[in-house]
Coordinates of C-alpha atoms and ligand atoms in Angstrom, one line a residue:
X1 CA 0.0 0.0 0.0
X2 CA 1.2 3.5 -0.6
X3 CA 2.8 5.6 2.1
X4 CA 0.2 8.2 2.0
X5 CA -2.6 5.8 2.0
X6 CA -1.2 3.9 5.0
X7 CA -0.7 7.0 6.7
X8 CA -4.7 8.1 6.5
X9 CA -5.2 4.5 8.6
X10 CA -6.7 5.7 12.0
X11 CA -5.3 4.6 15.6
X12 CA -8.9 3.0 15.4
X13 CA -8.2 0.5 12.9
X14 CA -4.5 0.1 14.5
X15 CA -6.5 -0.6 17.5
X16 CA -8.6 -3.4 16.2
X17 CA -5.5 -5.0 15.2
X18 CA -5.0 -6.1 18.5
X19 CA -8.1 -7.3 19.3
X20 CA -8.2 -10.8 19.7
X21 CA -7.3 -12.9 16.5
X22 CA -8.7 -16.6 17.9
X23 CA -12.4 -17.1 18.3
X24 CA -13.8 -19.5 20.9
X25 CA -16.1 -22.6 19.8
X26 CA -19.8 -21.7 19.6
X27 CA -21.7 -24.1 21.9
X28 CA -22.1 -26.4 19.5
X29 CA -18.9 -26.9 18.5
X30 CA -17.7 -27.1 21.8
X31 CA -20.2 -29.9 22.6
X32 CA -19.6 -31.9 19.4
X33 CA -15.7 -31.2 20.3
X34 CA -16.2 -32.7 23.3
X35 CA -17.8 -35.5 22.2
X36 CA -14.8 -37.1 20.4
X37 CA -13.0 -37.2 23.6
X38 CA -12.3 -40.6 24.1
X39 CA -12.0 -40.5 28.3
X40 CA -9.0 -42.8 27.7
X41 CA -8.3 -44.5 30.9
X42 CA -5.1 -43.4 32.5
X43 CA -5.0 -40.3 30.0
X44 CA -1.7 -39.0 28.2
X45 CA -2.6 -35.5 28.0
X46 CA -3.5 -35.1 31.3
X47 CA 0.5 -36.7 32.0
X48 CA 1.4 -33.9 29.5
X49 CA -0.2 -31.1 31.4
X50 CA 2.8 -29.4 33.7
X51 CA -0.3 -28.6 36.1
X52 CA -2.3 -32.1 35.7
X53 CA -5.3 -30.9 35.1
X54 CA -7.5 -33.7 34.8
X55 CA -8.3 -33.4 30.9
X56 CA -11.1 -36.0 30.4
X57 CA -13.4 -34.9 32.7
X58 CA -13.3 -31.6 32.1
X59 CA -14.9 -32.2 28.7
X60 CA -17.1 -35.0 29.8
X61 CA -18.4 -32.1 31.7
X62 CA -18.5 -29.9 29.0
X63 CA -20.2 -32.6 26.7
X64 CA -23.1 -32.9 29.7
X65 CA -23.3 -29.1 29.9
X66 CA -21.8 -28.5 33.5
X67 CA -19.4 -25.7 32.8
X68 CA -19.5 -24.2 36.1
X69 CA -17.9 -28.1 36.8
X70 CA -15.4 -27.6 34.0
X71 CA -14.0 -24.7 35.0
X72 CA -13.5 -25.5 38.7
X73 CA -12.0 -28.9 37.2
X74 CA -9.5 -26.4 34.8
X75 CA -8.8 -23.9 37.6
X76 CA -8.1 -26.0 40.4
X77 CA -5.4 -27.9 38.7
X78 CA -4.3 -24.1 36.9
X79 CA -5.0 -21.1 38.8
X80 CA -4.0 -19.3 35.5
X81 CA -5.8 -21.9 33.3
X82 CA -8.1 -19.3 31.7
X83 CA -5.1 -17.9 30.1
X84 CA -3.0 -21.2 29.3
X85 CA -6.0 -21.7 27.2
X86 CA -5.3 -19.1 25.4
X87 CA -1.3 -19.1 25.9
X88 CA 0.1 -22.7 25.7
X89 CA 2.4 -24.7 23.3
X90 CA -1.0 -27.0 23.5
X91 CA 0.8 -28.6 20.5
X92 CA 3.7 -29.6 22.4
X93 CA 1.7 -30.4 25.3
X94 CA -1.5 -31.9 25.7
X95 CA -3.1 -31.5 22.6
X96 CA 0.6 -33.5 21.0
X97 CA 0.0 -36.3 23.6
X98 CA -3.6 -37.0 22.5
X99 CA -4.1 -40.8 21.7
X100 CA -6.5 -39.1 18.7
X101 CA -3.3 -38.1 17.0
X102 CA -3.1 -41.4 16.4
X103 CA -5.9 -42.3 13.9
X104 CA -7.4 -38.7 13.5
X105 CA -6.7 -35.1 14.7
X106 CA -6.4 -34.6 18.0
X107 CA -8.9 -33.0 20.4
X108 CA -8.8 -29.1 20.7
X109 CA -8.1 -29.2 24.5
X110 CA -6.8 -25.7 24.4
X111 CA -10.2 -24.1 22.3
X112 CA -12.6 -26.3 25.1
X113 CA -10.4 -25.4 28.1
X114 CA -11.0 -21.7 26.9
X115 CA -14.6 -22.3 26.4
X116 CA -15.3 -23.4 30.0
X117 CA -13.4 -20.6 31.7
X118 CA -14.7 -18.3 29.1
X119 CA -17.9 -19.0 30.4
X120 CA -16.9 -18.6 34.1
X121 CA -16.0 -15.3 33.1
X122 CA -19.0 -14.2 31.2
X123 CA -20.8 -15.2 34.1
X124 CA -18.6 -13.7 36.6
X125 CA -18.5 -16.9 38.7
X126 CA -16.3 -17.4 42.1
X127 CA -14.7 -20.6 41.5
X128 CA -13.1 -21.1 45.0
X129 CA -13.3 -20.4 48.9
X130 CA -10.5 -19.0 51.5
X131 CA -9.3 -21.6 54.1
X132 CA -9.9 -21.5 57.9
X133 CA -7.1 -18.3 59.0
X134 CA -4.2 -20.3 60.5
X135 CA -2.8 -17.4 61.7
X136 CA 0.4 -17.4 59.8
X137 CA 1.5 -14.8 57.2
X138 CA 3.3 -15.2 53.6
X139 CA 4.5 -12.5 51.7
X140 CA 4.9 -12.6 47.9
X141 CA 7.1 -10.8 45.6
X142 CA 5.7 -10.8 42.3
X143 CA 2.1 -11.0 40.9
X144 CA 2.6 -13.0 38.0
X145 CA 1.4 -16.5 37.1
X146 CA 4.1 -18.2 39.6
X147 CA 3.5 -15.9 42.6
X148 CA -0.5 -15.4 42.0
X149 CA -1.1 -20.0 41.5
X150 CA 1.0 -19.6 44.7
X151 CA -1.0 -17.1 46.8
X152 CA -4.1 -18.8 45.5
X153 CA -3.2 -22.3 46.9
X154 CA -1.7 -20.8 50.2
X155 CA -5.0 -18.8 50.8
X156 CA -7.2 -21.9 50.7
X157 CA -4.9 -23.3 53.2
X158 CA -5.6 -20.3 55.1
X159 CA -2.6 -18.2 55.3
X160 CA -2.9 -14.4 55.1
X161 CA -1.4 -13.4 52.1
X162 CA -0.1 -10.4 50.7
X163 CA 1.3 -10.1 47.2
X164 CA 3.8 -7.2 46.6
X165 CA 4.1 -6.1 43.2
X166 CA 6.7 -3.4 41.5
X167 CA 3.7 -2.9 38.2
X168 CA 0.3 -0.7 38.8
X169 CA -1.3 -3.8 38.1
X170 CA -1.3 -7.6 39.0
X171 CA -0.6 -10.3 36.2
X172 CA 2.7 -9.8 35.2
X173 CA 3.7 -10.5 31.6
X174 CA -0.1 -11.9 31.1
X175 CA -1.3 -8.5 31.9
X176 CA 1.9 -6.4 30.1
X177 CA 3.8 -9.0 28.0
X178 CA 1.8 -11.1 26.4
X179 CA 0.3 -9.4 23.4
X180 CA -3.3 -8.7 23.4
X181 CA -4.4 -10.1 20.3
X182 CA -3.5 -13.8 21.9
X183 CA -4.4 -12.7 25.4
X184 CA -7.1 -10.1 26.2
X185 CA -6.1 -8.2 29.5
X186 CA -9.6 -8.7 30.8
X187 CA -8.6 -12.5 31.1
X188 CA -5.3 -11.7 33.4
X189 CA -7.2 -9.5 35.7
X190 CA -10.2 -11.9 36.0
X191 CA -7.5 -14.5 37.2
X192 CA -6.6 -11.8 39.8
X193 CA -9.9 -11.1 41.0
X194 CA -9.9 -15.0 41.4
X195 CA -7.1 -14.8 44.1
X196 CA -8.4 -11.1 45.7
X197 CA -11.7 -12.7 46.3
X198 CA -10.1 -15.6 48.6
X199 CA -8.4 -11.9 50.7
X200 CA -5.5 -12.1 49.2
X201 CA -4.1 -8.5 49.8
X202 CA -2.2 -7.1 46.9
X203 CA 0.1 -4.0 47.2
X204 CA 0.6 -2.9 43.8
X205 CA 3.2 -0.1 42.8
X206 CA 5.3 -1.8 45.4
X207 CA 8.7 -2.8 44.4
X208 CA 10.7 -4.9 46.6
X209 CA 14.4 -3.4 47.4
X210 CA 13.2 -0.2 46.3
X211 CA 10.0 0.8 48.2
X212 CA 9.6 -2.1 50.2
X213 CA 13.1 -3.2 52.3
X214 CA 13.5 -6.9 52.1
X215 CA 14.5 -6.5 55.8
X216 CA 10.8 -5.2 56.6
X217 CA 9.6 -8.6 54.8
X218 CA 11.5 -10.7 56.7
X219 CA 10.4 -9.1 60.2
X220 CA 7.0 -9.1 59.6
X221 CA 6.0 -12.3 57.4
X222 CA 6.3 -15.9 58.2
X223 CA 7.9 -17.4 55.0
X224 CA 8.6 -15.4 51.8
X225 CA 7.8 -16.8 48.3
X226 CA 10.0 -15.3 45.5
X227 CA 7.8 -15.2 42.4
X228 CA 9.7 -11.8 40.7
X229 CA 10.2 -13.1 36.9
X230 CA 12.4 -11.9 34.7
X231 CA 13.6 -8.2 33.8
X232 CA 14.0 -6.2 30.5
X233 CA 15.4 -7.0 27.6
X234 CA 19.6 -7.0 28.0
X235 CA 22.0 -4.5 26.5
X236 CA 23.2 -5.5 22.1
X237 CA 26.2 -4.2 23.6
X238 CA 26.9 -2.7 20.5
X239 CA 27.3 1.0 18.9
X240 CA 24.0 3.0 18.5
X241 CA 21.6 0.7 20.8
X242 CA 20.7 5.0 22.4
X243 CA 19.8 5.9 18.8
X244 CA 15.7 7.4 18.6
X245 CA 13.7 4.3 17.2
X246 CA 15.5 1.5 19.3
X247 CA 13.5 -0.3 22.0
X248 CA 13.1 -3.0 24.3
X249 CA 10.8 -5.5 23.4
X250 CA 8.7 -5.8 26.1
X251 CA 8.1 -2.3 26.4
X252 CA 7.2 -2.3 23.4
X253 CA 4.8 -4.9 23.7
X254 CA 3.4 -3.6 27.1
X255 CA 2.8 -0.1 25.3
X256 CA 0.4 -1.9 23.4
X257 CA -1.4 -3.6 25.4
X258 CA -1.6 -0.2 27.8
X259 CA -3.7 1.5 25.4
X260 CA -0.5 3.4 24.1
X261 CA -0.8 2.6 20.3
X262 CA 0.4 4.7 18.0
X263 CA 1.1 5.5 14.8
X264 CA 4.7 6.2 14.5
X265 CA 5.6 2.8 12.5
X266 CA 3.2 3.1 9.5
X267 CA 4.6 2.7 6.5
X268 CA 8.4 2.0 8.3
X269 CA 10.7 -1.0 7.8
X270 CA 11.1 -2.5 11.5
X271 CA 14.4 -4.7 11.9
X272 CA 13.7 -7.5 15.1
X273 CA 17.3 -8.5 16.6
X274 CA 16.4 -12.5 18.4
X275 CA 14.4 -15.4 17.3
X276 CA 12.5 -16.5 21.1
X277 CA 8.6 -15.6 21.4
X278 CA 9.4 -12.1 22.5
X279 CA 10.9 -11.5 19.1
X280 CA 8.0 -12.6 17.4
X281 CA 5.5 -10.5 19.6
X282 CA 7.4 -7.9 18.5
X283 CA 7.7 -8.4 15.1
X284 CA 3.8 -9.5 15.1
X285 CA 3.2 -6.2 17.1
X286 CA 5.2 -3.9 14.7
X287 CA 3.0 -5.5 11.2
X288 CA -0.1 -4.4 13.2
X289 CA 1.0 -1.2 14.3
X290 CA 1.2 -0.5 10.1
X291 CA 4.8 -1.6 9.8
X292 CA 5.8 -1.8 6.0
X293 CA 7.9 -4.5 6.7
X294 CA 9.6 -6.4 9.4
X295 CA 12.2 -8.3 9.3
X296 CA 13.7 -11.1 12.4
X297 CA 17.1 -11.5 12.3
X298 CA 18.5 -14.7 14.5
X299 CA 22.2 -15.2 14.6
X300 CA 21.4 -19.2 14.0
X301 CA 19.5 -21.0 11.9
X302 CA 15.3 -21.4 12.0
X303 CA 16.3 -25.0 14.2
X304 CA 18.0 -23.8 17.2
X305 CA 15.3 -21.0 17.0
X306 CA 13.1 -20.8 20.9
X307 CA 10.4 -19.7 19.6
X308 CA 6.9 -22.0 19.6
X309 CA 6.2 -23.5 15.8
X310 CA 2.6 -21.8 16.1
X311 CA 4.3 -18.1 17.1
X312 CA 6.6 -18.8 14.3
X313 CA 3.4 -19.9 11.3
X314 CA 1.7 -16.7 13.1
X315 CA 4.8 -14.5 12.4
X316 CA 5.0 -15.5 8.4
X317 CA 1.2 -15.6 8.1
X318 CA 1.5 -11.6 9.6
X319 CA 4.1 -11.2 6.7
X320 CA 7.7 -11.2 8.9
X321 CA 10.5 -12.0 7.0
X322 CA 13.4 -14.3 9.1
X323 CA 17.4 -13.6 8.3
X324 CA 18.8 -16.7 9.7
X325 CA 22.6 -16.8 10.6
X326 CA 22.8 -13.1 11.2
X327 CA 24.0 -10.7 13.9
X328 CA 23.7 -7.0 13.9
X329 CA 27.3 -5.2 14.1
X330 CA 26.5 -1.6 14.8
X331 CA 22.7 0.2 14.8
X332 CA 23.5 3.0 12.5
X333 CA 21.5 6.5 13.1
X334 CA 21.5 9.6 10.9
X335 CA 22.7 13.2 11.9
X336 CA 20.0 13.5 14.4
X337 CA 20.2 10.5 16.2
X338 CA 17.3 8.7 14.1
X339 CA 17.8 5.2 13.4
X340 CA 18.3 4.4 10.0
X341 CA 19.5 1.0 9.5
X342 CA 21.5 -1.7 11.1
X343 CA 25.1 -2.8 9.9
X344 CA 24.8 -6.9 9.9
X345 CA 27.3 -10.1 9.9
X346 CA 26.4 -13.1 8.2
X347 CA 27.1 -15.8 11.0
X348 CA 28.0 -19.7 10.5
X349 CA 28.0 -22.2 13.1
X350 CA 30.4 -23.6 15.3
X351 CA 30.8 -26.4 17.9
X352 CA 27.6 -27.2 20.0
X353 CA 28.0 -25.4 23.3
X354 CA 26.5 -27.6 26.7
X355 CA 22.8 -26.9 25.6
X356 CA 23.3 -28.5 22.5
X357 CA 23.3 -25.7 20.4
X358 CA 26.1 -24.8 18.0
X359 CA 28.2 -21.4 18.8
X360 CA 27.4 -19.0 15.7
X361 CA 30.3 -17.4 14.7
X362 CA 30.8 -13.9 12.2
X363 CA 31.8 -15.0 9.1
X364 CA 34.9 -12.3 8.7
X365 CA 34.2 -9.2 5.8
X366 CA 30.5 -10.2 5.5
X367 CA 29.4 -7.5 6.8
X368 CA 26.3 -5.5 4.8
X369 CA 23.2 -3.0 5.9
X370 CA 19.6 -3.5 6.6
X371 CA 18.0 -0.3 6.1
X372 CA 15.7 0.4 8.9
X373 CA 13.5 3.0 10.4
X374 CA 13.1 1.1 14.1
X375 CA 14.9 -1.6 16.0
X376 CA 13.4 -4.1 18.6
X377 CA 15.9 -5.8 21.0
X378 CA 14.4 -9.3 22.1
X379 CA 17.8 -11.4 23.2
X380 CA 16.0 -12.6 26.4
X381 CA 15.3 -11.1 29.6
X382 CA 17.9 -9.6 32.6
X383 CA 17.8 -10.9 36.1
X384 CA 16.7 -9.5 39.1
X385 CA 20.3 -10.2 40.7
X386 CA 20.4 -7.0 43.3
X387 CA 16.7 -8.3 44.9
X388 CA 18.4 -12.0 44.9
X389 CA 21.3 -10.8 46.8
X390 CA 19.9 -8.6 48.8
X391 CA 17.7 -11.6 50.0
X392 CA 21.1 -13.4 50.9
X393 CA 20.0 -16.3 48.6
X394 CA 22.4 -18.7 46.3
X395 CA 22.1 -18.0 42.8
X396 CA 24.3 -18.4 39.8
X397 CA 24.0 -15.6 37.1
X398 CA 20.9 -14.1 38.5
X399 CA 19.4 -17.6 38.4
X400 CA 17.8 -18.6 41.8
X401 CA 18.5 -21.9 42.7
X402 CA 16.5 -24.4 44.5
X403 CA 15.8 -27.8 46.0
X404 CA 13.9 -29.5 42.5
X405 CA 11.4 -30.8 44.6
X406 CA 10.1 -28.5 47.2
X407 CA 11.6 -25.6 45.2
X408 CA 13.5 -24.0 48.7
X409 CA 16.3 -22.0 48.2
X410 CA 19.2 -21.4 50.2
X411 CA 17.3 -19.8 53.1
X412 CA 15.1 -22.3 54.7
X413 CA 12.3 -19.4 55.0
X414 CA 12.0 -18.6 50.8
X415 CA 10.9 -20.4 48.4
X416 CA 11.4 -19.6 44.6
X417 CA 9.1 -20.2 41.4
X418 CA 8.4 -19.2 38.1
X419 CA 10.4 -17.0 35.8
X420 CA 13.3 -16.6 38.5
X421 CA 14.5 -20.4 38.5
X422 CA 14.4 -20.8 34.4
X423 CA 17.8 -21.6 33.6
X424 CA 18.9 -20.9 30.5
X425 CA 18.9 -22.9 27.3
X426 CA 16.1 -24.5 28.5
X427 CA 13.7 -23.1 25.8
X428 CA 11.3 -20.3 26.3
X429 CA 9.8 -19.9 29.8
X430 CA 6.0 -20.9 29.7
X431 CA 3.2 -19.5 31.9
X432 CA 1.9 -23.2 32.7
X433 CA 5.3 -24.2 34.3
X434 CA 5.0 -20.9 36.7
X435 CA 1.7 -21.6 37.4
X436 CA 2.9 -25.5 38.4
X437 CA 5.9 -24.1 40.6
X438 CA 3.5 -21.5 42.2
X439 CA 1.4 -24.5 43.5
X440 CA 4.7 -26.8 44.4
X441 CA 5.9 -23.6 46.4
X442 CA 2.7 -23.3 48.5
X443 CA 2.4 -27.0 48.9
X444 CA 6.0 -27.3 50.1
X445 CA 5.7 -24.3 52.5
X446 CA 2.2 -25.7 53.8
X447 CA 4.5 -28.9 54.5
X448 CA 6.7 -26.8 56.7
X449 CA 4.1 -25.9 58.8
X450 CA 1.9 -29.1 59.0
X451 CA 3.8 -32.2 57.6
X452 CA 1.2 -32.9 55.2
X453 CA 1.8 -34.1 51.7
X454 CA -0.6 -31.8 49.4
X455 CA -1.3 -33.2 45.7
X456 CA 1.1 -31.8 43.3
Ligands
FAD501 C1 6.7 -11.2 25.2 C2 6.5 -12.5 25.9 C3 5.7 -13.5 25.3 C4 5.4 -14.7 25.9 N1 4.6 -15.5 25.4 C5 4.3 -16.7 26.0 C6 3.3 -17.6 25.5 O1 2.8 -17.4 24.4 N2 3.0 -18.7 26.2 C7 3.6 -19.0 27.4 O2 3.3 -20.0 28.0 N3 4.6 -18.2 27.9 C8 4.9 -17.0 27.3 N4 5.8 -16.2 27.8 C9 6.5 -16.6 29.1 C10 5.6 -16.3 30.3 O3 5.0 -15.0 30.2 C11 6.4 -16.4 31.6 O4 7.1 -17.6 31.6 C12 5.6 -16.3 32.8 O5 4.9 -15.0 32.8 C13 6.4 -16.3 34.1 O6 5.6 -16.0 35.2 P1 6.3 -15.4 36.5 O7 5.2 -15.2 37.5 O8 7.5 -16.2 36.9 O9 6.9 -14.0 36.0 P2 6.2 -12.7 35.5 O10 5.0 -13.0 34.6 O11 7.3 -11.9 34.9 O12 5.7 -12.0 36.8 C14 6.7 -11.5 37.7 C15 6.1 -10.3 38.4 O13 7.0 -9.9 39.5 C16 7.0 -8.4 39.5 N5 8.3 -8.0 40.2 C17 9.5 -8.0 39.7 N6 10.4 -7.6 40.6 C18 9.7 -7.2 41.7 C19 10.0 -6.6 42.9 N7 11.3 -6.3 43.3 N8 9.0 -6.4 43.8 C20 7.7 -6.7 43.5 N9 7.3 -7.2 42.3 C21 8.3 -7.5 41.4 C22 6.9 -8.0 38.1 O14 6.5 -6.7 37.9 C23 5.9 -9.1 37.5 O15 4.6 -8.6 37.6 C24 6.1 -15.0 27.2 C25 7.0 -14.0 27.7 C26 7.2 -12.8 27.1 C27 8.2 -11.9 27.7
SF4_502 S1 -5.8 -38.3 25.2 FE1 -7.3 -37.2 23.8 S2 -9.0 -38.6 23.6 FE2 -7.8 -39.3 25.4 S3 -8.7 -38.3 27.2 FE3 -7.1 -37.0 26.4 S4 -8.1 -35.5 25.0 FE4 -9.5 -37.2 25.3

């Protein structure tokens, strides 16, 4: 489309770009749907759910209309299971270990699982109750998916629990990372309202370190679960990352999904720099925003790639071009510091490294420009290493570490989940595996105090 034509597209119609792409089943799709469950005995996709929800009889109750049954069956395993629905690999996961796949195509676990909570939330349903007060107090840091499946399970054991979190609003990256157009906001903070309505206190704008002293947590709480995520995106550390049109790409993402959309990349060429699902968010986010083209470049090849197969189809459906096996030298800007194009290597591949994957290295006097108007960083996340260490807690590189099983770390009196254990080259971080350590943390803090084995 022509420049000036692009440039008469409204914020409107940028806006309903991010409205969400997916459509749930109608009711009758989700019944017949659920009707070709097979309610195999001893079920594989409920083995290849990291939070065990019990698959089968969530749809059999679906398929005999009881959603108010199905979604307590989905939440109570997943205290974030309205947005797994929405969110998880579901190819890679239950949906891949589906007998069906077998002789036909397998059941569409993720669609039904979003039907039932959808309907929870249409009808604005309390799916649980608060425990008996026990009298002992947790603090949490962090309000994602780890730290809110953890307050959740705690406050039905009744503890009184009080989240801290450094954002305005609770949800983490389901409320500010995850982009909208695969995860409504509305579905994050319902999942909060979930866990305030069991008194859960939540103290938002509250970052601990900073405005909260981890000494003041320690005096005044019982145990202390350590659910903080990631941080931003890390430093290129290359020339020109301060040059106007470079960003981080989850603040780019979270601008979008704060109602801060804008018009400033129609008609623009948008170079992405990483190849993991924050990459593609951002290059998806960048076509939407009116982006003439955008282009991923990944210093490997499409294989060693984190991203999820369905983010990556999404990406070249939106129209994203992929460089494989090359690295950005220098971000080059114009006289007034405006980004105009990035100066690239052309990599190859060297040994594999202890994850497996090979090293990529720059293939010498290959180097050639990428015009560009606007740069996204997405090479992973930063650790909160100060918060760590000022917690007095072992960690290697900013990575907290823990007993595997009841997830304690080095002080008997914190436990660790979520984001803030994921070591790397283990893939891309998933919302379902916080949501799973959440409920191991609460379990194995609830053991502390009682001696009782809680179902994991
Ligand atoms: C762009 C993007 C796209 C993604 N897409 C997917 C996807 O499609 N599917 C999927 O399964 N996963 C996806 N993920 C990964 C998933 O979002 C994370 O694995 C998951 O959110 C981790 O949950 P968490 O609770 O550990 O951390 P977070 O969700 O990061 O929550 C941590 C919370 O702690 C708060 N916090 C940090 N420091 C402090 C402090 N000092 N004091 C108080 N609060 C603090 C933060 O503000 C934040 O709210 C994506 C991640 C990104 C970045
Ligand atoms: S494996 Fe497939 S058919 Fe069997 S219970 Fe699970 S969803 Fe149903």
């Amino acid at each position: 489309m022509p420049i000036e034509k692009l440039q008469r597209i409204s914020l409107m119609d940028l806006e309903l770009n991010f409205q969400e792409v997916e459509q749930g089943f109608t009711n009758q799709e989700a019944i017949e749907e659920a009707n070709r469950c097979l309610y195999c005995y001893d079920a594989p996709c409920i083995k290849a759910c990291p939070t065990g929800i019990d698959i089968p009889t969530f749809i059999k109750k679906i398929a005999s209309d009881n959603l108010l049954g199905s979604s307590k069956t989905i939440m109570s395993s997943n205290p974030v299971g309205a947005s797994c629905a929405r969110v998880c690999p579901t190819e890679e996961l239950c949906e891949g270990a589906c007998v069906l796949n077998h002789s036909t195509t397998p059941i569409m676990i993720g669609k039904l699982q979003r039907f039932a909570t959808d309907w929870a939330i249409q009808n604005d349903r309390t799916l649980f109750e608060p425990g008996i007060p026990n009298g002992r107090k947790v603090a949490i840091i962090g309000a994602g998916p780890a730290g809110l499946s953890a307050a959740r399970e705690l406050a039905r054991y009744g503890y009184e629990v009080t989240i801290f979190e450094a954002a305005e609003k609770a949800g983490g990256l389901n409320t500010y990372g995850i982009v909208s157009f695969r995860l409504p906001q509305r579905i994050s903070y319902w999942e909060v309202d979930q866990v305030k309505k069991l008194n859960v206190k939540f103290l938002t704008n509250a970052k601990i370190g900073k405005d909260i002293s981890v000494q003041e947590l320690m005096e005044n709480f019982d145990r202390i679960v350590l659910a903080a995520g990631m941080g931003h995106v890390p430093s290129l550390d290359i020339e020109g990352e301060s040059l106007d049109g470079v960003h981080d790409a989850i603040e780019f993402v979270k601008a979008t999904k704060t109602g801060k959309v804008s018009n400033h990349l129609i008609g623009k060429r948008v170079v992405v720099i990483g190849a993991g699902n924050t990459a593609i968010d951002g290059a998806n986010c960048s076509v939407r925003l009116g982006a003439e083209n955008v282009k991923i470049l990944y210093r490997r090849t499409a294989e060693e790639m984190t991203a999820y197969d369905f983010e990556y189809e999404f990406a070249k459906m939106d129209g994203v071009e992929f460089r494989w096996l090359t690295a950005p030298k220098r971000i080059i800007g114009d006289e007034n510091g405006k980004v105009i194009g990035v100066e690239c290597y052309k990599m190859k591949l060297g040994e594999p490294e202890s994850d497996g994957r090979c090293w990529p290295i720059a293939v010498e006097g290959s180097e050639y420009v990428i015009p560009a108007d606007a740069v996204i960083k997405a090479i992973g996340q930063t650790r909160h290493t100060d918060l760590i260490e000022q917690l007095g807690i072992d960690h290697r590189g900013g990575v907290v570490q823990v007993n595997p099983e009841t997830l304690q770390t080095s002080n008997p009196k914190i436990v660790a989940c979520g984001d803030i254990i994921f070591g790397k080259g283990k893939g891309d971080a998933m919302v379902v595996t916080a949501a799973q350590q959440g409920k191991m943390a609460a379990y194995a803090l609830h053991k502390q105090f009682t001696s009782v084995d809680s179902p994991v």
